[in-house]
JSON list of C-alpha atoms and ligand atoms in Angstrom, two decimals:
[
{"chain": "A", "resi": 1, "resn": "MET", "atom": "CA", "xyz": [-1.06, -10.93, 7.90]},
{"chain": "A", "resi": 2, "resn": "ARG", "atom": "CA", "xyz": [-2.97, -13.40, 10.06]},
{"chain": "A", "resi": 3, "resn": "PRO", "atom": "CA", "xyz": [-1.06, -16.71, 10.19]},
{"chain": "A", "resi": 4, "resn": "LEU", "atom": "CA", "xyz": [-2.21, -19.26, 7.48]},
{"chain": "A", "resi": 5, "resn": "ALA", "atom": "CA", "xyz": [-3.58, -21.72, 9.91]},
{"chain": "A", "resi": 6, "resn": "TYR", "atom": "CA", "xyz": [-6.75, -23.49, 10.82]},
{"chain": "A", "resi": 7, "resn": "ILE", "atom": "CA", "xyz": [-7.85, -26.42, 13.02]},
{"chain": "A", "resi": 8, "resn": "GLY", "atom": "CA", "xyz": [-8.33, -29.69, 11.10]},
{"chain": "A", "resi": 9, "resn": "GLY", "atom": "CA", "xyz": [-4.92, -30.05, 9.16]},
{"chain": "A", "resi": 10, "resn": "MET", "atom": "CA", "xyz": [-3.90, -29.34, 5.57]},
{"chain": "A", "resi": 11, "resn": "SER", "atom": "CA", "xyz": [-4.16, -31.46, 2.66]},
{"chain": "A", "resi": 12, "resn": "ILE", "atom": "CA", "xyz": [-2.05, -32.01, -0.33]},
{"chain": "A", "resi": 13, "resn": "ARG", "atom": "CA", "xyz": [-4.36, -31.80, -3.42]},
{"chain": "A", "resi": 14, "resn": "PRO", "atom": "CA", "xyz": [-3.58, -33.46, -6.84]},
{"chain": "A", "resi": 15, "resn": "ILE", "atom": "CA", "xyz": [-2.15, -31.19, -9.40]},
{"chain": "A", "resi": 16, "resn": "LEU", "atom": "CA", "xyz": [-3.62, -31.28, -12.80]},
{"chain": "A", "resi": 17, "resn": "LEU", "atom": "CA", "xyz": [-1.41, -32.09, -15.72]},
{"chain": "A", "resi": 18, "resn": "HIS", "atom": "CA", "xyz": [-1.39, -30.51, -19.23]},
{"chain": "A", "resi": 19, "resn": "PRO", "atom": "CA", "xyz": [-3.40, -31.02, -21.39]},
{"chain": "A", "resi": 20, "resn": "ASP", "atom": "CA", "xyz": [-6.56, -30.35, -19.36]},
{"chain": "A", "resi": 21, "resn": "PRO", "atom": "CA", "xyz": [-9.44, -28.04, -20.32]},
{"chain": "A", "resi": 22, "resn": "ARG", "atom": "CA", "xyz": [-9.38, -26.63, -16.76]},
{"chain": "A", "resi": 23, "resn": "LEU", "atom": "CA", "xyz": [-5.86, -25.26, -17.45]},
{"chain": "A", "resi": 24, "resn": "LYS", "atom": "CA", "xyz": [-7.06, -23.40, -20.51]},
{"chain": "A", "resi": 25, "resn": "ALA", "atom": "CA", "xyz": [-10.13, -21.67, -18.69]},
{"chain": "A", "resi": 26, "resn": "VAL", "atom": "CA", "xyz": [-10.35, -18.19, -17.11]},
{"chain": "A", "resi": 27, "resn": "ALA", "atom": "CA", "xyz": [-10.82, -18.42, -13.48]},
{"chain": "A", "resi": 28, "resn": "LYS", "atom": "CA", "xyz": [-13.66, -16.53, -11.69]},
{"chain": "A", "resi": 29, "resn": "PRO", "atom": "CA", "xyz": [-12.99, -13.75, -9.12]},
{"chain": "A", "resi": 30, "resn": "VAL", "atom": "CA", "xyz": [-12.95, -14.59, -5.44]},
{"chain": "A", "resi": 31, "resn": "THR", "atom": "CA", "xyz": [-15.89, -13.05, -3.70]},
{"chain": "A", "resi": 32, "resn": "ALA", "atom": "CA", "xyz": [-16.00, -14.68, -0.27]},
{"chain": "A", "resi": 33, "resn": "PHE", "atom": "CA", "xyz": [-13.09, -14.18, 2.12]},
{"chain": "A", "resi": 34, "resn": "ASP", "atom": "CA", "xyz": [-13.97, -16.99, 4.50]},
{"chain": "A", "resi": 35, "resn": "GLU", "atom": "CA", "xyz": [-12.70, -19.97, 6.17]},
{"chain": "A", "resi": 36, "resn": "SER", "atom": "CA", "xyz": [-13.04, -22.18, 2.97]},
{"chain": "A", "resi": 37, "resn": "LEU", "atom": "CA", "xyz": [-10.70, -19.66, 1.02]},
{"chain": "A", "resi": 38, "resn": "ARG", "atom": "CA", "xyz": [-8.17, -19.86, 3.92]},
{"chain": "A", "resi": 39, "resn": "ARG", "atom": "CA", "xyz": [-8.45, -23.59, 3.80]},
{"chain": "A", "resi": 40, "resn": "LEU", "atom": "CA", "xyz": [-7.85, -23.53, 0.03]},
{"chain": "A", "resi": 41, "resn": "ALA", "atom": "CA", "xyz": [-4.87, -21.33, 0.44]},
{"chain": "A", "resi": 42, "resn": "GLU", "atom": "CA", "xyz": [-3.31, -23.44, 3.11]},
{"chain": "A", "resi": 43, "resn": "ASP", "atom": "CA", "xyz": [-3.67, -26.53, 1.02]},
{"chain": "A", "resi": 44, "resn": "MET", "atom": "CA", "xyz": [-2.27, -24.86, -2.05]},
{"chain": "A", "resi": 45, "resn": "LEU", "atom": "CA", "xyz": [0.73, -23.83, -0.08]},
{"chain": "A", "resi": 46, "resn": "GLU", "atom": "CA", "xyz": [1.21, -27.30, 1.37]},
{"chain": "A", "resi": 47, "resn": "THR", "atom": "CA", "xyz": [0.91, -28.65, -2.14]},
{"chain": "A", "resi": 48, "resn": "MET", "atom": "CA", "xyz": [3.43, -26.28, -3.55]},
{"chain": "A", "resi": 49, "resn": "TYR", "atom": "CA", "xyz": [5.94, -26.79, -0.86]},
{"chain": "A", "resi": 50, "resn": "GLU", "atom": "CA", "xyz": [5.59, -30.49, -1.20]},
{"chain": "A", "resi": 51, "resn": "ALA", "atom": "CA", "xyz": [5.92, -30.62, -4.99]},
{"chain": "A", "resi": 52, "resn": "PRO", "atom": "CA", "xyz": [8.20, -28.80, -4.43]},
{"chain": "A", "resi": 53, "resn": "GLY", "atom": "CA", "xyz": [7.47, -25.53, -6.24]},
{"chain": "A", "resi": 54, "resn": "ILE", "atom": "CA", "xyz": [7.66, -21.80, -5.91]},
{"chain": "A", "resi": 55, "resn": "GLY", "atom": "CA", "xyz": [4.07, -20.91, -6.89]},
{"chain": "A", "resi": 56, "resn": "LEU", "atom": "CA", "xyz": [0.59, -22.53, -7.62]},
{"chain": "A", "resi": 57, "resn": "ALA", "atom": "CA", "xyz": [-2.64, -21.21, -9.03]},
{"chain": "A", "resi": 58, "resn": "ALA", "atom": "CA", "xyz": [-5.96, -22.54, -7.99]},
{"chain": "A", "resi": 59, "resn": "PRO", "atom": "CA", "xyz": [-6.96, -23.92, -11.39]},
{"chain": "A", "resi": 60, "resn": "GLN", "atom": "CA", "xyz": [-3.92, -26.23, -11.14]},
{"chain": "A", "resi": 61, "resn": "VAL", "atom": "CA", "xyz": [-5.78, -27.93, -8.27]},
{"chain": "A", "resi": 62, "resn": "GLY", "atom": "CA", "xyz": [-9.16, -27.84, -10.27]},
{"chain": "A", "resi": 63, "resn": "VAL", "atom": "CA", "xyz": [-10.52, -24.92, -8.31]},
{"chain": "A", "resi": 64, "resn": "MET", "atom": "CA", "xyz": [-11.46, -22.17, -10.97]},
{"chain": "A", "resi": 65, "resn": "SER", "atom": "CA", "xyz": [-11.09, -19.20, -8.60]},
{"chain": "A", "resi": 66, "resn": "ARG", "atom": "CA", "xyz": [-8.57, -16.37, -8.91]},
{"chain": "A", "resi": 67, "resn": "LEU", "atom": "CA", "xyz": [-6.36, -17.35, -6.19]},
{"chain": "A", "resi": 68, "resn": "ILE", "atom": "CA", "xyz": [-2.53, -18.01, -6.33]},
{"chain": "A", "resi": 69, "resn": "VAL", "atom": "CA", "xyz": [0.23, -18.76, -3.64]},
{"chain": "A", "resi": 70, "resn": "MET", "atom": "CA", "xyz": [3.96, -18.18, -3.77]},
{"chain": "A", "resi": 71, "resn": "ASP", "atom": "CA", "xyz": [7.16, -18.33, -1.97]},
{"chain": "A", "resi": 72, "resn": "CYS", "atom": "CA", "xyz": [10.25, -17.48, -3.94]},
{"chain": "A", "resi": 73, "resn": "SER", "atom": "CA", "xyz": [12.44, -17.00, -0.80]},
{"chain": "A", "resi": 74, "resn": "ARG", "atom": "CA", "xyz": [15.96, -18.51, -1.13]},
{"chain": "A", "resi": 75, "resn": "ASP", "atom": "CA", "xyz": [16.90, -21.56, 1.01]},
{"chain": "A", "resi": 76, "resn": "ASP", "atom": "CA", "xyz": [18.89, -19.30, 3.30]},
{"chain": "A", "resi": 77, "resn": "GLU", "atom": "CA", "xyz": [15.99, -16.89, 3.84]},
{"chain": "A", "resi": 78, "resn": "PRO", "atom": "CA", "xyz": [12.98, -17.32, 6.17]},
{"chain": "A", "resi": 79, "resn": "ARG", "atom": "CA", "xyz": [9.90, -18.75, 4.29]},
{"chain": "A", "resi": 80, "resn": "ARG", "atom": "CA", "xyz": [7.42, -16.05, 2.81]},
{"chain": "A", "resi": 81, "resn": "PRO", "atom": "CA", "xyz": [4.17, -17.69, 2.00]},
{"chain": "A", "resi": 82, "resn": "LEU", "atom": "CA", "xyz": [1.93, -15.40, 0.11]},
{"chain": "A", "resi": 83, "resn": "ALA", "atom": "CA", "xyz": [-1.66, -15.86, -0.87]},
{"chain": "A", "resi": 84, "resn": "LEU", "atom": "CA", "xyz": [-3.09, -13.46, -3.53]},
{"chain": "A", "resi": 85, "resn": "ALA", "atom": "CA", "xyz": [-6.81, -13.39, -4.44]},
{"chain": "A", "resi": 86, "resn": "ASN", "atom": "CA", "xyz": [-7.85, -11.45, -7.59]},
{"chain": "A", "resi": 87, "resn": "PRO", "atom": "CA", "xyz": [-4.26, -10.38, -8.36]},
{"chain": "A", "resi": 88, "resn": "GLU", "atom": "CA", "xyz": [-3.80, -7.77, -11.23]},
{"chain": "A", "resi": 89, "resn": "ILE", "atom": "CA", "xyz": [-0.72, -6.31, -12.56]},
{"chain": "A", "resi": 90, "resn": "ALA", "atom": "CA", "xyz": [-1.00, -2.60, -12.11]},
{"chain": "A", "resi": 91, "resn": "TRP", "atom": "CA", "xyz": [2.37, -1.73, -13.59]},
{"chain": "A", "resi": 92, "resn": "ARG", "atom": "CA", "xyz": [5.10, -3.58, -15.59]},
{"chain": "A", "resi": 93, "resn": "SER", "atom": "CA", "xyz": [8.56, -2.50, -16.37]},
{"chain": "A", "resi": 94, "resn": "GLU", "atom": "CA", "xyz": [9.57, -1.73, -19.99]},
{"chain": "A", "resi": 95, "resn": "GLU", "atom": "CA", "xyz": [12.72, -3.75, -19.24]},
{"chain": "A", "resi": 96, "resn": "THR", "atom": "CA", "xyz": [12.28, -7.41, -20.15]},
{"chain": "A", "resi": 97, "resn": "GLY", "atom": "CA", "xyz": [14.42, -10.41, -19.42]},
{"chain": "A", "resi": 98, "resn": "PRO", "atom": "CA", "xyz": [14.50, -14.18, -20.03]},
{"chain": "A", "resi": 99, "resn": "TYR", "atom": "CA", "xyz": [13.94, -16.94, -17.35]},
{"chain": "A", "resi": 100, "resn": "GLU", "atom": "CA", "xyz": [13.99, -20.76, -17.75]},
{"chain": "A", "resi": 101, "resn": "GLU", "atom": "CA", "xyz": [10.39, -21.53, -16.62]},
{"chain": "A", "resi": 102, "resn": "GLY", "atom": "CA", "xyz": [8.91, -24.70, -15.32]},
{"chain": "A", "resi": 103, "resn": "CYS", "atom": "CA", "xyz": [5.52, -25.72, -14.42]},
{"chain": "A", "resi": 104, "resn": "LEU", "atom": "CA", "xyz": [3.96, -28.20, -11.97]},
{"chain": "A", "resi": 105, "resn": "SER", "atom": "CA", "xyz": [1.40, -29.06, -14.55]},
{"chain": "A", "resi": 106, "resn": "ILE", "atom": "CA", "xyz": [3.99, -29.83, -17.23]},
{"chain": "A", "resi": 107, "resn": "PRO", "atom": "CA", "xyz": [6.59, -31.62, -15.11]},
{"chain": "A", "resi": 108, "resn": "ASP", "atom": "CA", "xyz": [10.22, -32.01, -16.50]},
{"chain": "A", "resi": 109, "resn": "HIS", "atom": "CA", "xyz": [9.85, -29.44, -19.36]},
{"chain": "A", "resi": 110, "resn": "PHE", "atom": "CA", "xyz": [11.51, -26.19, -19.16]},
{"chain": "A", "resi": 111, "resn": "ALA", "atom": "CA", "xyz": [11.81, -23.34, -21.71]},
{"chain": "A", "resi": 112, "resn": "GLU", "atom": "CA", "xyz": [12.95, -19.83, -21.67]},
{"chain": "A", "resi": 113, "resn": "VAL", "atom": "CA", "xyz": [10.20, -17.19, -21.54]},
{"chain": "A", "resi": 114, "resn": "VAL", "atom": "CA", "xyz": [10.72, -13.20, -21.73]},
{"chain": "A", "resi": 115, "resn": "ARG", "atom": "CA", "xyz": [8.74, -11.05, -19.41]},
{"chain": "A", "resi": 116, "resn": "PRO", "atom": "CA", "xyz": [8.89, -7.70, -17.72]},
{"chain": "A", "resi": 117, "resn": "LYS", "atom": "CA", "xyz": [11.68, -7.79, -15.12]},
{"chain": "A", "resi": 118, "resn": "ALA", "atom": "CA", "xyz": [9.47, -5.95, -12.42]},
{"chain": "A", "resi": 119, "resn": "VAL", "atom": "CA", "xyz": [5.88, -5.67, -11.91]},
{"chain": "A", "resi": 120, "resn": "GLU", "atom": "CA", "xyz": [3.51, -3.94, -9.39]},
{"chain": "A", "resi": 121, "resn": "VAL", "atom": "CA", "xyz": [0.54, -6.19, -8.43]},
{"chain": "A", "resi": 122, "resn": "THR", "atom": "CA", "xyz": [-2.53, -5.39, -6.47]},
{"chain": "A", "resi": 123, "resn": "TRP", "atom": "CA", "xyz": [-4.54, -8.21, -4.81]},
{"chain": "A", "resi": 124, "resn": "ILE", "atom": "CA", "xyz": [-6.90, -8.84, -1.82]},
{"chain": "A", "resi": 125, "resn": "ASP", "atom": "CA", "xyz": [-5.36, -10.83, 1.05]},
{"chain": "A", "resi": 126, "resn": "LEU", "atom": "CA", "xyz": [-7.05, -13.59, 2.95]},
{"chain": "A", "resi": 127, "resn": "GLU", "atom": "CA", "xyz": [-8.83, -11.13, 5.32]},
{"chain": "A", "resi": 128, "resn": "GLY", "atom": "CA", "xyz": [-10.20, -9.08, 2.60]},
{"chain": "A", "resi": 129, "resn": "LYS", "atom": "CA", "xyz": [-7.64, -6.30, 2.77]},
{"chain": "A", "resi": 130, "resn": "ALA", "atom": "CA", "xyz": [-6.33, -4.58, -0.46]},
{"chain": "A", "resi": 131, "resn": "GLN", "atom": "CA", "xyz": [-2.49, -4.98, -1.10]},
{"chain": "A", "resi": 132, "resn": "ARG", "atom": "CA", "xyz": [-0.13, -3.65, -3.57]},
{"chain": "A", "resi": 133, "resn": "GLU", "atom": "CA", "xyz": [3.66, -4.57, -3.94]},
{"chain": "A", "resi": 134, "resn": "ARG", "atom": "CA", "xyz": [6.54, -4.52, -6.47]},
{"chain": "A", "resi": 135, "resn": "PHE", "atom": "CA", "xyz": [8.01, -7.65, -7.33]},
{"chain": "A", "resi": 136, "resn": "GLU", "atom": "CA", "xyz": [11.43, -8.16, -9.08]},
{"chain": "A", "resi": 137, "resn": "GLY", "atom": "CA", "xyz": [13.63, -11.07, -10.01]},
{"chain": "A", "resi": 138, "resn": "LEU", "atom": "CA", "xyz": [12.16, -14.49, -9.45]},
{"chain": "A", "resi": 139, "resn": "TRP", "atom": "CA", "xyz": [9.11, -13.12, -7.57]},
{"chain": "A", "resi": 140, "resn": "ALA", "atom": "CA", "xyz": [8.16, -11.05, -10.72]},
{"chain": "A", "resi": 141, "resn": "VAL", "atom": "CA", "xyz": [8.61, -14.10, -12.97]},
{"chain": "A", "resi": 142, "resn": "CYS", "atom": "CA", "xyz": [6.54, -16.20, -10.62]},
{"chain": "A", "resi": 143, "resn": "VAL", "atom": "CA", "xyz": [3.72, -13.91, -10.13]},
{"chain": "A", "resi": 144, "resn": "GLN", "atom": "CA", "xyz": [3.40, -13.38, -13.90]},
{"chain": "A", "resi": 145, "resn": "HIS", "atom": "CA", "xyz": [3.50, -17.12, -14.50]},
{"chain": "A", "resi": 146, "resn": "GLU", "atom": "CA", "xyz": [0.71, -17.61, -11.85]},
{"chain": "A", "resi": 147, "resn": "ILE", "atom": "CA", "xyz": [-1.52, -14.70, -13.13]},
{"chain": "A", "resi": 148, "resn": "ASP", "atom": "CA", "xyz": [-1.19, -16.35, -16.50]},
{"chain": "A", "resi": 149, "resn": "HIS", "atom": "CA", "xyz": [-2.71, -19.55, -14.98]},
{"chain": "A", "resi": 150, "resn": "LEU", "atom": "CA", "xyz": [-5.74, -17.61, -13.91]},
{"chain": "A", "resi": 151, "resn": "ASN", "atom": "CA", "xyz": [-6.30, -16.68, -17.56]},
{"chain": "A", "resi": 152, "resn": "GLY", "atom": "CA", "xyz": [-5.76, -20.11, -19.00]},
{"chain": "A", "resi": 153, "resn": "LYS", "atom": "CA", "xyz": [-2.31, -19.41, -20.34]},
{"chain": "A", "resi": 154, "resn": "LEU", "atom": "CA", "xyz": [0.62, -21.70, -19.76]},
{"chain": "A", "resi": 155, "resn": "PHE", "atom": "CA", "xyz": [4.38, -20.99, -20.38]},
{"chain": "A", "resi": 156, "resn": "ILE", "atom": "CA", "xyz": [4.46, -23.19, -23.42]},
{"chain": "A", "resi": 157, "resn": "ASP", "atom": "CA", "xyz": [1.95, -20.78, -25.01]},
{"chain": "A", "resi": 158, "resn": "TYR", "atom": "CA", "xyz": [4.94, -18.29, -25.40]},
{"chain": "A", "resi": 159, "resn": "LEU", "atom": "CA", "xyz": [6.65, -20.97, -27.50]},
{"chain": "A", "resi": 160, "resn": "GLY", "atom": "CA", "xyz": [6.48, -21.66, -31.18]},
{"chain": "A", "resi": 161, "resn": "THR", "atom": "CA", "xyz": [3.88, -24.27, -32.34]},
{"chain": "A", "resi": 162, "resn": "ILE", "atom": "CA", "xyz": [6.43, -26.85, -32.91]},
{"chain": "A", "resi": 163, "resn": "LYS", "atom": "CA", "xyz": [8.10, -26.66, -29.48]},
{"chain": "A", "resi": 164, "resn": "ARG", "atom": "CA", "xyz": [4.69, -26.56, -27.98]},
{"chain": "A", "resi": 165, "resn": "GLY", "atom": "CA", "xyz": [3.38, -29.47, -29.92]},
{"chain": "A", "resi": 166, "resn": "VAL", "atom": "CA", "xyz": [6.39, -31.68, -28.90]},
{"chain": "A", "resi": 167, "resn": "ILE", "atom": "CA", "xyz": [5.86, -30.82, -25.22]},
{"chain": "A", "resi": 168, "resn": "THR", "atom": "CA", "xyz": [2.06, -31.47, -25.52]},
{"chain": "A", "resi": 169, "resn": "ARG", "atom": "CA", "xyz": [2.41, -34.88, -27.14]},
{"chain": "A", "resi": 170, "resn": "LYS", "atom": "CA", "xyz": [5.07, -35.99, -24.50]},
{"chain": "A", "resi": 171, "resn": "MET", "atom": "CA", "xyz": [2.59, -34.91, -21.83]},
{"chain": "A", "resi": 172, "resn": "GLU", "atom": "CA", "xyz": [-0.25, -36.85, -23.43]},
{"chain": "A", "resi": 173, "resn": "LYS", "atom": "CA", "xyz": [1.94, -39.90, -23.43]},
{"chain": "A", "resi": 174, "resn": "LEU", "atom": "CA", "xyz": [2.76, -39.36, -19.80]},
{"chain": "A", "resi": 175, "resn": "LYS", "atom": "CA", "xyz": [-0.85, -39.03, -18.99]},
{"chain": "A", "resi": 176, "resn": "ARG", "atom": "CA", "xyz": [-1.72, -42.32, -20.98]},
{"chain": "A", "resi": 177, "resn": "ASP", "atom": "CA", "xyz": [1.15, -44.21, -19.20]},
{"chain": "A", "resi": 178, "resn": "LEU", "atom": "CA", "xyz": [-0.13, -42.93, -15.73]},
{"chain": "A", "resi": 179, "resn": "ALA", "atom": "CA", "xyz": [-3.75, -43.94, -16.78]},
{"chain": "A", "resi": 180, "resn": "ARG", "atom": "CA", "xyz": [-2.57, -47.38, -17.46]},
{"chain": "A", "resi": 181, "resn": "GLU", "atom": "CA", "xyz": [-0.57, -47.24, -14.17]},
{"chain": "A", "resi": 182, "resn": "LYS", "atom": "CA", "xyz": [2.61, -48.05, -16.03]},
{"chain": "A", "resi": 183, "resn": "PRO", "atom": "CA", "xyz": [5.65, -47.03, -14.08]},
{"chain": "A", "resi": 184, "resn": "HIS", "atom": "CA", "xyz": [7.06, -43.84, -15.55]},
{"chain": "A", "resi": 185, "resn": "PRO", "atom": "CA", "xyz": [11.02, -43.31, -15.30]},
{"chain": "A", "resi": 186, "resn": "LYS", "atom": "CA", "xyz": [10.17, -39.97, -13.53]},
{"chain": "A", "resi": 187, "resn": "GLY", "atom": "CA", "xyz": [7.80, -41.52, -11.05]},
{"chain": "A", "resi": 188, "resn": "HIS", "atom": "CA", "xyz": [4.78, -39.33, -11.37]},
{"chain": "A", "resi": 189, "resn": "GLU", "atom": "CA", "xyz": [1.66, -40.51, -9.60]},
{"chain": "A", "resi": 190, "resn": "ALA", "atom": "CA", "xyz": [-1.73, -41.59, -11.21]},
{"chain": "A", "resi": 191, "resn": "ALA", "atom": "CA", "xyz": [-3.23, -39.27, -8.61]},
{"chain": "A", "resi": 192, "resn": "GLN", "atom": "CA", "xyz": [-2.27, -36.32, -10.86]},
{"chain": "A", "resi": 193, "resn": "LEU", "atom": "CA", "xyz": [-4.57, -37.22, -13.73]},
{"chain": "B", "resi": 1, "resn": "K1U", "atom": "O1", "xyz": [2.86, -22.55, -11.43]},
{"chain": "B", "resi": 1, "resn": "K1U", "atom": "C1", "xyz": [3.46, -23.59, -11.42]},
{"chain": "B", "resi": 1, "resn": "K1U", "atom": "O2", "xyz": [3.38, -24.57, -12.04]},
{"chain": "B", "resi": 1, "resn": "K1U", "atom": "C2", "xyz": [4.57, -23.53, -10.34]},
{"chain": "B", "resi": 1, "resn": "K1U", "atom": "C3", "xyz": [5.88, -23.28, -10.91]},
{"chain": "B", "resi": 1, "resn": "K1U", "atom": "C4", "xyz": [6.25, -21.81, -10.81]},
{"chain": "B", "resi": 1, "resn": "K1U", "atom": "C5", "xyz": [7.37, -21.25, -11.70]},
{"chain": "B", "resi": 1, "resn": "K1U", "atom": "C6", "xyz": [8.57, -21.84, -11.75]},
{"chain": "B", "resi": 1, "resn": "K1U", "atom": "C7", "xyz": [9.56, -21.05, -12.55]},
{"chain": "B", "resi": 1, "resn": "K1U", "atom": "C8", "xyz": [9.35, -19.98, -13.11]},
{"chain": "B", "resi": 1, "resn": "K1U", "atom": "C9", "xyz": [8.12, -19.43, -13.08]},
{"chain": "B", "resi": 1, "resn": "K1U", "atom": "C10", "xyz": [7.17, -20.01, -12.30]},
{"chain": "B", "resi": 1, "resn": "K1U", "atom": "C11", "xyz": [7.04, -23.98, -10.26]},
{"chain": "B", "resi": 1, "resn": "K1U", "atom": "O3", "xyz": [7.35, -23.76, -8.97]},
{"chain": "B", "resi": 1, "resn": "K1U", "atom": "S1", "xyz": [8.16, -25.22, -11.14]},
{"chain": "B", "resi": 1, "resn": "K1U", "atom": "C12", "xyz": [9.13, -25.81, -9.92]},
{"chain": "B", "resi": 1, "resn": "K1U", "atom": "C13", "xyz": [10.29, -24.72, -9.71]},
{"chain": "B", "resi": 1, "resn": "K1U", "atom": "O4", "xyz": [10.53, -23.96, -10.34]},
{"chain": "B", "resi": 1, "resn": "K1U", "atom": "C14", "xyz": [11.16, -24.92, -8.48]},
{"chain": "B", "resi": 1, "resn": "K1U", "atom": "C15", "xyz": [11.17, -26.04, -7.56]},
{"chain": "B", "resi": 1, "resn": "K1U", "atom": "C16", "xyz": [11.88, -26.25, -6.49]},
{"chain": "B", "resi": 1, "resn": "K1U", "atom": "C17", "xyz": [12.71, -25.17, -6.25]},
{"chain": "B", "resi": 1, "resn": "K1U", "atom": "C18", "xyz": [12.86, -23.99, -7.16]},
{"chain": "B", "resi": 1, "resn": "K1U", "atom": "C19", "xyz": [12.06, -23.93, -8.19]},
{"chain": "B", "resi": 2, "resn": "ZN", "atom": "ZN1", "xyz": [2.56, -23.31, -13.84]}
]
């Protein structure tokens, strides 16, 4: 893959916080594999690493395109930044497993979600070339979580109504506090609104 680089520098983009209608909408397919897509992918990777996180979907930065980025490499491994346009799950294992998931759009909330343990995903890379890969472990959890974002689905949608409601009300309060620029114990910035 061509290095993710361009002249002009990368930017950290504000991450939308739940609840937000853009996080509930279905994103549109990527059709142009151009410099602006590469710039978006670079910005998303920088935003993800800075958060820090292991994945990010374009709707989380307010761009309603089917683009996700991920890097689930361990601290003792080299970085493996991936950018996937129009990702689709071509195969999922019958075996499922739980993982305590988080979300950069729902900070400080975590819940167990059960998903297929392995998936095969097809996508188009930033040069417009078709790719297919099997993901397992945390990579499989993350790619499924990110593809859900492209379909307007959040990890809290796998929870019961009561748990989801509790988290949503706490997030509404966080957003109200941020809007009033009231310092929040967790230090989230008003820029995320
Ligand atoms: O999509 C997102 O909101 C990013 C999210 C991805 C994800 C996390 C856990 C399970 C499934 C998908 C995150 O990156 S949350 C932050 C996080 O999990 C993390 C942060 C630093 C180091 C390791 C993990
Ligand atoms: Zn998320």
